[in-house]
Short mmCIF file of C-alpha atoms in Angstrom, two decimals:
data_model
loop_
_atom_site.label_atom_id
_atom_site.label_comp_id
_atom_site.label_asym_id
_atom_site.label_seq_id
_atom_site.Cartn_x
_atom_site.Cartn_y
_atom_site.Cartn_z
CA MET C 30 -81.18 49.65 -73.13
CA THR C 31 -79.06 51.55 -75.69
CA ASP C 32 -76.93 54.68 -75.25
CA GLY C 33 -77.14 56.47 -71.91
CA PHE C 34 -78.53 59.98 -71.77
CA LEU C 35 -75.63 62.41 -72.15
CA LEU C 36 -76.27 65.24 -69.68
CA THR C 37 -73.28 67.41 -70.49
CA ARG C 38 -69.54 67.44 -71.04
CA VAL C 39 -66.84 68.63 -68.68
CA LEU C 40 -63.78 70.40 -70.07
CA MET C 41 -60.42 69.52 -68.53
CA ARG C 42 -57.63 72.03 -69.19
CA PHE C 43 -54.21 70.50 -68.51
CA GLY C 44 -52.05 73.39 -69.74
CA THR C 45 -49.59 71.08 -71.48
CA GLU C 46 -49.28 69.58 -74.94
CA ASP C 47 -47.76 66.36 -73.53
CA GLU C 48 -50.19 63.77 -74.93
CA ASP C 49 -49.29 61.24 -72.23
CA VAL C 50 -50.86 63.59 -69.68
CA TYR C 51 -54.24 64.29 -71.26
CA GLN C 52 -54.73 61.76 -74.07
CA GLU C 53 -53.84 58.62 -72.07
CA LEU C 54 -56.28 59.03 -69.16
CA SER C 55 -57.03 55.79 -67.34
CA ALA C 56 -58.62 56.74 -64.00
CA ALA C 57 -60.55 59.53 -62.27
CA ALA C 58 -61.82 60.42 -58.78
CA PHE C 59 -63.30 63.41 -56.98
CA THR C 60 -62.37 64.46 -53.46
CA PRO C 61 -64.93 66.19 -51.18
CA ASP C 62 -63.19 69.56 -51.67
CA GLY C 63 -64.27 69.47 -55.33
CA HIS C 64 -60.91 68.64 -56.89
CA LEU C 65 -60.83 66.24 -59.82
CA TRP C 66 -57.92 63.79 -59.80
CA VAL C 67 -56.95 61.87 -62.94
CA GLY C 68 -54.27 59.34 -63.72
CA SER C 69 -52.52 58.14 -66.86
CA ASP C 70 -51.32 54.62 -67.52
CA GLU C 71 -48.06 56.04 -68.93
CA LEU C 72 -46.82 58.15 -66.00
CA LEU C 73 -45.46 57.85 -62.44
CA GLY C 74 -47.83 60.40 -60.96
CA VAL C 75 -51.33 61.86 -60.96
CA GLU C 76 -52.86 65.20 -61.91
CA ARG C 77 -55.10 67.40 -59.76
CA LEU C 78 -57.54 69.74 -61.46
CA SER C 79 -59.57 72.48 -59.77
CA GLN C 80 -62.92 73.81 -60.89
CA VAL C 81 -62.21 77.20 -62.50
CA GLU C 82 -65.63 77.71 -64.14
CA PRO C 83 -68.89 75.74 -64.18
CA PHE C 84 -68.10 72.44 -65.95
CA VAL C 85 -64.46 73.49 -66.50
CA PHE C 86 -61.54 72.07 -64.52
CA GLY C 87 -58.02 73.49 -64.81
CA ASP C 88 -55.16 74.92 -62.75
CA ARG C 89 -53.44 71.55 -63.11
CA ARG C 90 -50.90 70.34 -60.59
CA HIS C 91 -48.80 67.18 -60.93
CA PHE C 92 -47.95 64.88 -58.00
CA GLU C 93 -45.21 62.22 -58.26
CA LEU C 94 -46.39 59.15 -56.34
CA GLY C 95 -42.80 58.19 -55.52
CA ASN C 96 -42.64 61.20 -53.19
CA TYR C 97 -45.24 59.55 -50.95
CA LEU C 98 -45.16 55.81 -51.60
CA GLU C 99 -42.36 53.24 -51.78
CA LEU C 100 -42.07 52.26 -55.46
CA PHE C 101 -40.06 49.32 -56.77
CA ASN C 102 -37.93 51.69 -58.88
CA GLU C 103 -37.96 55.16 -60.43
CA ASP C 104 -38.15 54.04 -64.05
CA ASP C 105 -40.98 51.57 -64.64
CA GLU C 106 -44.45 52.94 -65.35
CA ILE C 107 -47.08 52.33 -62.68
CA ASP C 108 -49.80 51.74 -65.25
CA ILE C 109 -52.41 53.39 -63.02
CA GLU C 110 -55.71 51.77 -63.92
CA GLY C 111 -57.98 52.74 -61.03
CA MET C 112 -58.42 55.56 -58.51
CA ASP C 113 -60.88 56.21 -55.72
CA TYR C 114 -61.31 58.34 -52.60
CA SER C 115 -62.40 57.07 -49.19
CA ASN C 116 -61.98 58.33 -45.61
CA ASP C 117 -59.34 61.01 -46.31
CA TYR C 118 -57.30 58.78 -48.62
CA LEU C 119 -56.79 58.83 -52.38
CA TRP C 120 -56.33 55.24 -53.55
CA PHE C 121 -54.46 53.92 -56.60
CA VAL C 122 -54.01 50.54 -58.25
CA GLY C 123 -51.64 49.43 -60.98
CA SER C 124 -52.57 46.75 -63.48
CA HIS C 125 -50.54 43.99 -61.73
CA SER C 126 -50.00 42.59 -65.23
CA SER C 127 -47.23 41.52 -67.55
CA LYS C 128 -47.08 42.92 -71.07
CA ARG C 129 -45.95 41.69 -74.46
CA LYS C 130 -43.49 43.83 -76.37
CA LYS C 131 -45.15 45.78 -79.16
CA PRO C 132 -43.90 45.54 -82.76
CA LYS C 133 -42.89 48.86 -84.29
CA GLY C 134 -43.65 47.90 -87.88
CA LYS C 135 -40.21 48.69 -89.32
CA ASP C 136 -38.46 45.32 -89.48
CA VAL C 137 -40.51 42.13 -89.81
CA GLU C 138 -37.81 39.85 -88.40
CA LYS C 139 -37.26 42.06 -85.36
CA ASP C 140 -41.00 42.50 -84.87
CA ILE C 141 -41.54 38.74 -84.80
CA GLU C 142 -38.73 38.46 -82.26
CA LYS C 143 -40.29 41.24 -80.16
CA LEU C 144 -43.60 39.38 -80.05
CA ALA C 145 -41.91 36.58 -78.12
CA GLY C 146 -40.82 38.94 -75.35
CA ILE C 147 -42.87 39.35 -72.16
CA LYS C 148 -41.94 42.10 -69.72
CA PHE C 149 -42.79 42.94 -66.11
CA ASP C 150 -42.79 46.60 -65.05
CA LEU C 151 -42.51 46.15 -61.30
CA ASN C 152 -44.28 49.40 -60.42
CA ARG C 153 -47.43 47.90 -61.93
CA PHE C 154 -47.75 45.89 -58.70
CA LEU C 155 -48.91 48.93 -56.74
CA LEU C 156 -51.98 49.08 -54.55
CA GLY C 157 -51.84 51.97 -52.13
CA ARG C 158 -53.33 55.07 -50.60
CA ILE C 159 -52.14 58.59 -49.78
CA PRO C 160 -53.72 61.05 -47.32
CA THR C 161 -55.41 63.88 -49.20
CA ILE C 162 -55.93 67.09 -47.24
CA ASN C 163 -57.20 70.39 -48.72
CA GLY C 164 -56.26 69.38 -52.24
CA GLU C 165 -52.76 68.20 -51.29
CA LEU C 166 -51.25 64.75 -51.13
CA VAL C 167 -49.28 64.35 -47.90
CA LYS C 168 -47.10 61.52 -46.60
CA ALA C 169 -48.55 61.56 -43.08
CA VAL C 170 -51.02 63.50 -40.92
CA GLU C 171 -50.65 63.54 -37.15
CA PRO C 172 -53.76 63.19 -34.93
CA SER C 173 -55.36 66.54 -34.13
CA ALA C 174 -58.41 68.07 -32.49
CA ALA C 175 -60.22 67.74 -35.83
CA SER C 176 -59.30 64.08 -36.28
CA GLU C 177 -58.17 61.52 -33.73
CA LYS C 178 -56.68 59.16 -36.28
CA GLU C 179 -53.23 59.28 -37.81
CA LEU C 180 -53.14 59.13 -41.59
CA THR C 181 -50.17 57.55 -43.34
CA ALA C 182 -49.36 56.90 -46.99
CA ALA C 183 -49.07 53.13 -47.44
CA THR C 184 -48.95 50.33 -50.00
CA VAL C 185 -49.98 46.70 -49.80
CA GLN C 186 -47.02 44.74 -48.47
CA THR C 187 -44.44 43.82 -51.09
CA LEU C 188 -42.70 40.46 -51.30
CA ASP C 189 -39.58 40.38 -53.50
CA ASP C 190 -40.82 41.75 -56.83
CA ARG C 191 -44.60 41.39 -56.31
CA ASN C 192 -47.01 41.93 -53.38
CA ILE C 193 -49.04 39.80 -50.98
CA LEU C 194 -52.15 40.05 -53.16
CA ILE C 195 -50.41 38.35 -56.10
CA GLU C 196 -48.75 35.89 -53.73
CA SER C 197 -52.14 34.89 -52.30
CA LEU C 198 -53.61 34.44 -55.80
CA LYS C 199 -50.83 32.16 -57.07
CA ASP C 200 -52.57 29.07 -55.69
CA ASP C 201 -56.11 30.17 -56.55
CA GLU C 202 -58.10 27.51 -58.39
CA HIS C 203 -59.35 30.01 -60.97
CA LEU C 204 -56.61 32.62 -61.32
CA GLY C 205 -53.39 30.88 -60.29
CA ILE C 206 -52.75 29.29 -63.66
CA PHE C 207 -52.89 32.67 -65.42
CA ILE C 208 -50.29 34.05 -63.01
CA SER C 209 -47.92 31.09 -63.28
CA ALA C 210 -48.21 31.10 -67.09
CA GLN C 211 -47.34 34.84 -67.12
CA ILE C 212 -50.06 35.54 -69.69
CA PRO C 213 -49.86 39.24 -70.63
CA SER C 214 -52.58 41.85 -70.29
CA LYS C 215 -54.95 42.21 -73.23
CA GLU C 216 -54.44 38.47 -73.90
CA ASN C 217 -56.75 37.24 -71.10
CA GLY C 218 -53.95 37.39 -68.56
CA LEU C 219 -54.41 38.78 -65.06
CA ASP C 220 -55.03 42.52 -65.46
CA ILE C 221 -56.56 44.78 -62.78
CA GLU C 222 -58.37 47.77 -64.28
CA GLY C 223 -61.09 48.61 -61.75
CA LEU C 224 -60.89 50.03 -58.22
CA ALA C 225 -63.62 50.99 -55.74
CA VAL C 226 -63.03 51.55 -52.02
CA TYR C 227 -65.35 51.75 -49.02
CA GLY C 228 -63.39 52.34 -45.81
CA ASP C 229 -60.94 49.43 -45.65
CA LYS C 230 -62.96 47.30 -48.09
CA VAL C 231 -61.47 47.27 -51.60
CA PHE C 232 -63.05 45.96 -54.81
CA LEU C 233 -60.73 45.18 -57.73
CA GLY C 234 -62.17 44.61 -61.21
CA LEU C 235 -60.28 42.34 -63.60
CA ARG C 236 -60.13 43.05 -67.30
CA GLY C 237 -58.80 39.53 -67.51
CA PRO C 238 -59.01 36.71 -67.18
CA VAL C 239 -62.61 36.24 -68.28
CA LEU C 240 -63.68 32.68 -67.47
CA ARG C 241 -66.38 31.10 -69.62
CA GLY C 242 -67.74 34.60 -70.27
CA LEU C 243 -67.62 35.61 -66.58
CA ALA C 244 -65.59 38.61 -65.41
CA VAL C 245 -64.03 38.59 -61.93
CA ILE C 246 -64.26 41.09 -59.07
CA LEU C 247 -61.84 40.58 -56.17
CA GLU C 248 -62.90 41.80 -52.74
CA ILE C 249 -60.26 42.39 -50.07
CA GLU C 250 -59.99 44.24 -46.77
CA VAL C 251 -56.81 45.96 -45.64
CA GLU C 252 -55.35 46.96 -42.30
CA GLU C 253 -52.19 48.82 -41.44
CA LYS C 254 -49.47 46.40 -40.41
CA GLU C 255 -46.94 49.16 -39.71
CA ALA C 256 -46.33 52.68 -40.93
CA GLY C 257 -46.42 52.62 -44.72
CA VAL C 258 -47.40 48.95 -45.01
CA LEU C 259 -50.89 47.46 -45.51
CA THR C 260 -51.70 43.81 -45.05
CA LEU C 261 -54.79 41.81 -46.05
CA LYS C 262 -57.34 40.62 -43.49
CA ASN C 263 -58.55 37.04 -43.39
CA LEU C 264 -62.04 36.94 -44.90
CA GLY C 265 -63.08 33.45 -43.95
CA GLU C 266 -62.45 30.43 -41.75
CA ASP C 267 -60.12 28.95 -44.39
CA GLY C 268 -57.74 31.90 -43.99
CA LYS C 269 -58.40 33.25 -47.48
CA LEU C 270 -57.32 36.85 -47.97
CA TYR C 271 -59.86 37.64 -50.70
CA LYS C 272 -63.29 36.85 -52.09
CA LYS C 273 -64.21 36.39 -55.74
CA HIS C 274 -67.43 37.54 -57.37
CA PHE C 275 -68.17 36.43 -60.94
CA VAL C 276 -70.32 38.63 -63.17
CA TYR C 277 -71.63 38.05 -66.67
CA LEU C 278 -71.09 41.25 -68.65
CA ASN C 279 -72.01 39.84 -72.06
CA GLY C 280 -68.60 38.19 -72.17
CA MET C 281 -66.64 41.38 -71.53
CA GLY C 282 -64.03 42.15 -68.89
CA ILE C 283 -64.03 44.97 -66.34
CA ARG C 284 -62.45 48.26 -67.32
CA GLU C 285 -63.33 50.34 -64.23
CA LEU C 286 -65.46 50.36 -61.07
CA CYS C 287 -67.00 53.01 -58.86
CA LEU C 288 -69.39 52.91 -55.91
CA HIS C 289 -72.84 54.48 -56.10
CA GLY C 290 -74.13 54.19 -52.55
CA GLU C 291 -74.05 50.47 -51.83
CA ASP C 292 -74.11 49.55 -55.53
CA LEU C 293 -71.10 48.98 -57.75
CA ILE C 294 -71.06 50.66 -61.16
CA ILE C 295 -69.09 48.54 -63.65
CA LEU C 296 -67.56 49.71 -66.91
CA ALA C 297 -67.34 46.67 -69.18
CA GLY C 298 -65.28 46.33 -72.33
CA PRO C 299 -63.23 43.89 -74.38
CA THR C 300 -60.58 41.85 -72.62
CA MET C 301 -58.49 41.51 -75.77
CA ALA C 302 -57.06 44.34 -77.86
CA LEU C 303 -60.01 44.84 -80.19
CA GLU C 304 -62.51 47.52 -81.12
CA ALA C 305 -65.93 46.87 -79.64
CA LEU C 306 -68.87 48.35 -77.77
CA MET C 307 -68.44 49.23 -74.08
CA SER C 308 -71.28 49.09 -71.55
CA VAL C 309 -72.17 50.21 -68.04
CA PHE C 310 -73.64 47.74 -65.54
CA CYS C 311 -74.77 47.94 -61.91
CA LEU C 312 -74.09 45.23 -59.31
CA LYS C 313 -76.47 45.95 -56.45
CA ASN C 314 -75.85 45.95 -52.68
CA VAL C 315 -72.22 44.80 -52.87
CA LEU C 316 -71.51 46.01 -49.33
CA GLU C 317 -73.93 43.35 -48.07
CA PHE C 318 -72.18 40.41 -49.77
CA GLU C 319 -71.25 37.78 -47.19
CA GLY C 320 -69.73 35.06 -49.35
CA GLU C 321 -68.75 34.65 -52.98
CA GLY C 322 -71.22 34.61 -55.83
CA ILE C 323 -72.02 34.35 -59.53
CA PHE C 324 -74.28 37.00 -61.00
CA GLY C 325 -75.66 36.28 -64.46
CA GLU C 326 -78.24 37.68 -66.82
CA ASP C 327 -81.12 36.35 -64.73
CA SER C 328 -79.76 37.73 -61.44
CA ASP C 329 -81.79 40.40 -59.67
CA ARG C 330 -78.48 41.83 -58.41
CA LEU C 331 -76.94 42.61 -61.84
CA GLU C 332 -78.43 45.12 -64.27
CA LYS C 333 -77.20 46.53 -67.54
CA LEU C 334 -77.70 50.31 -67.50
CA PHE C 335 -76.62 51.52 -70.94
CA ASP C 336 -74.11 51.25 -73.78
CA LEU C 337 -71.54 53.95 -74.41
CA PRO C 338 -71.41 55.55 -77.86
CA PHE C 339 -69.04 53.52 -80.03
CA ILE C 340 -66.42 55.19 -82.26
CA PRO C 341 -64.03 52.59 -83.73
CA GLY C 342 -60.38 53.46 -83.13
CA SER C 343 -60.96 56.12 -80.48
CA ASP C 344 -62.80 57.16 -77.30
CA ARG C 345 -61.91 54.13 -75.20
CA ALA C 346 -63.65 54.71 -71.87
CA GLU C 347 -61.26 54.17 -68.95
CA GLY C 348 -62.26 56.15 -65.83
CA LEU C 349 -65.50 56.59 -63.87
CA ALA C 350 -66.46 59.03 -61.11
CA MET C 351 -69.79 60.12 -59.63
CA PHE C 352 -70.46 63.81 -60.38
CA SER C 353 -73.47 65.91 -59.34
CA CYS C 354 -74.66 68.36 -61.98
CA LEU C 355 -77.75 69.82 -63.70
CA GLY C 356 -80.03 68.66 -60.92
CA GLU C 357 -78.76 65.08 -61.07
CA LYS C 358 -77.22 64.19 -57.72
CA ASP C 359 -75.53 61.04 -58.95
CA ALA C 360 -74.55 61.49 -62.58
CA LEU C 361 -71.64 59.46 -63.95
CA MET C 362 -68.51 61.08 -65.40
CA VAL C 363 -66.54 59.06 -67.96
CA VAL C 364 -62.98 59.90 -69.05
CA TYR C 365 -61.35 58.48 -72.16
CA ASP C 366 -58.07 57.11 -73.44
CA SER C 367 -57.24 57.52 -77.16
CA PRO C 368 -59.77 60.35 -77.53
CA ASN C 369 -61.48 61.21 -80.78
CA GLU C 370 -60.18 64.46 -82.26
CA ARG C 371 -63.59 66.08 -81.67
CA ARG C 372 -63.02 65.59 -77.93
CA ILE C 373 -59.93 67.84 -78.06
CA PRO C 374 -60.94 71.50 -78.61
CA ALA C 375 -57.32 72.68 -78.30
CA PRO C 376 -53.94 71.13 -77.42
CA GLY C 377 -53.85 70.33 -73.71
CA GLU C 378 -57.67 70.29 -73.39
CA ILE C 379 -60.10 67.39 -73.47
CA PHE C 380 -63.78 66.77 -72.81
CA ALA C 381 -65.13 64.12 -70.42
CA ASP C 382 -68.73 62.95 -70.71
CA VAL C 383 -71.37 63.05 -67.96
CA PHE C 384 -74.27 60.59 -68.21
CA ARG C 385 -77.53 60.42 -66.27
CA LEU C 386 -77.93 57.07 -64.58
CA PRO C 387 -81.27 55.36 -65.24
CA SER C 388 -83.69 55.39 -62.32
#
């Protein structure tokens, strides 16, 4: 199948000319009240947009995540790569990756020296959730007549300068070597870019590493250890805290995830820093998975849905969210990083695309 059918475009009005806010979008999610939430991989917070006209979202409000969650520090970027909403919580995940310093192109000798430097922004090791009530992020919600449960902002338990997810993966037979070698993102190092949540079940899509052409989805389940702290449940008799699912996406890595009923929509793109086609796949009935699995081209569980239009140098798809419109109950919204100039009608405004999913 080639390009998906473009139903319409949605205009997002951010009311600011700060390009980090609207031209570096990396994640998107809707809450049941109709608000659109988007994140940037360059900031320490998220943006909430309200529908102000049909297919137009504006009235932007910024929320600093450090006001609700315990961050490692106030300076490092979080590198938000995935967002989702489930059971009154807005969820976030950072890339959990290292990064190589980027040459600036002014001094060859210094640029070569920079290329040897690998850096860890500690806030990238964030996986957490914040209660979301009536379009507001809140630190905690007491039980009430409307809801018997207490809601509390929380992150996966941290250990020194990482978290228990990374600690549990250090000895993994497939992924441990990439962590110990400190291979950076975009170089086939460990790099989380996809997030989908169903209750306490969390799916994490890895941009890297890709192993023999197979991308990796991590499945974990969380429970609240204490106020503000999430721990990982054991998922098997061997005490493992995660499952791995391997998917063949034509050799690409995972750039985002979102749930469509019991199916997982996968945005696939290059693992390395290169210009290439991006595609949308569907992994079926993921909520029924009991063990681990490999899903290849001949699997009846994995289906390629369509390719995204390819514009070299721009329009890098980053965020997915289900969006009902034009009679399509489950259309797919796609937001972009490094947008093409035609996607920006005015400073502070940008178009997202909405595609019809194949039957």
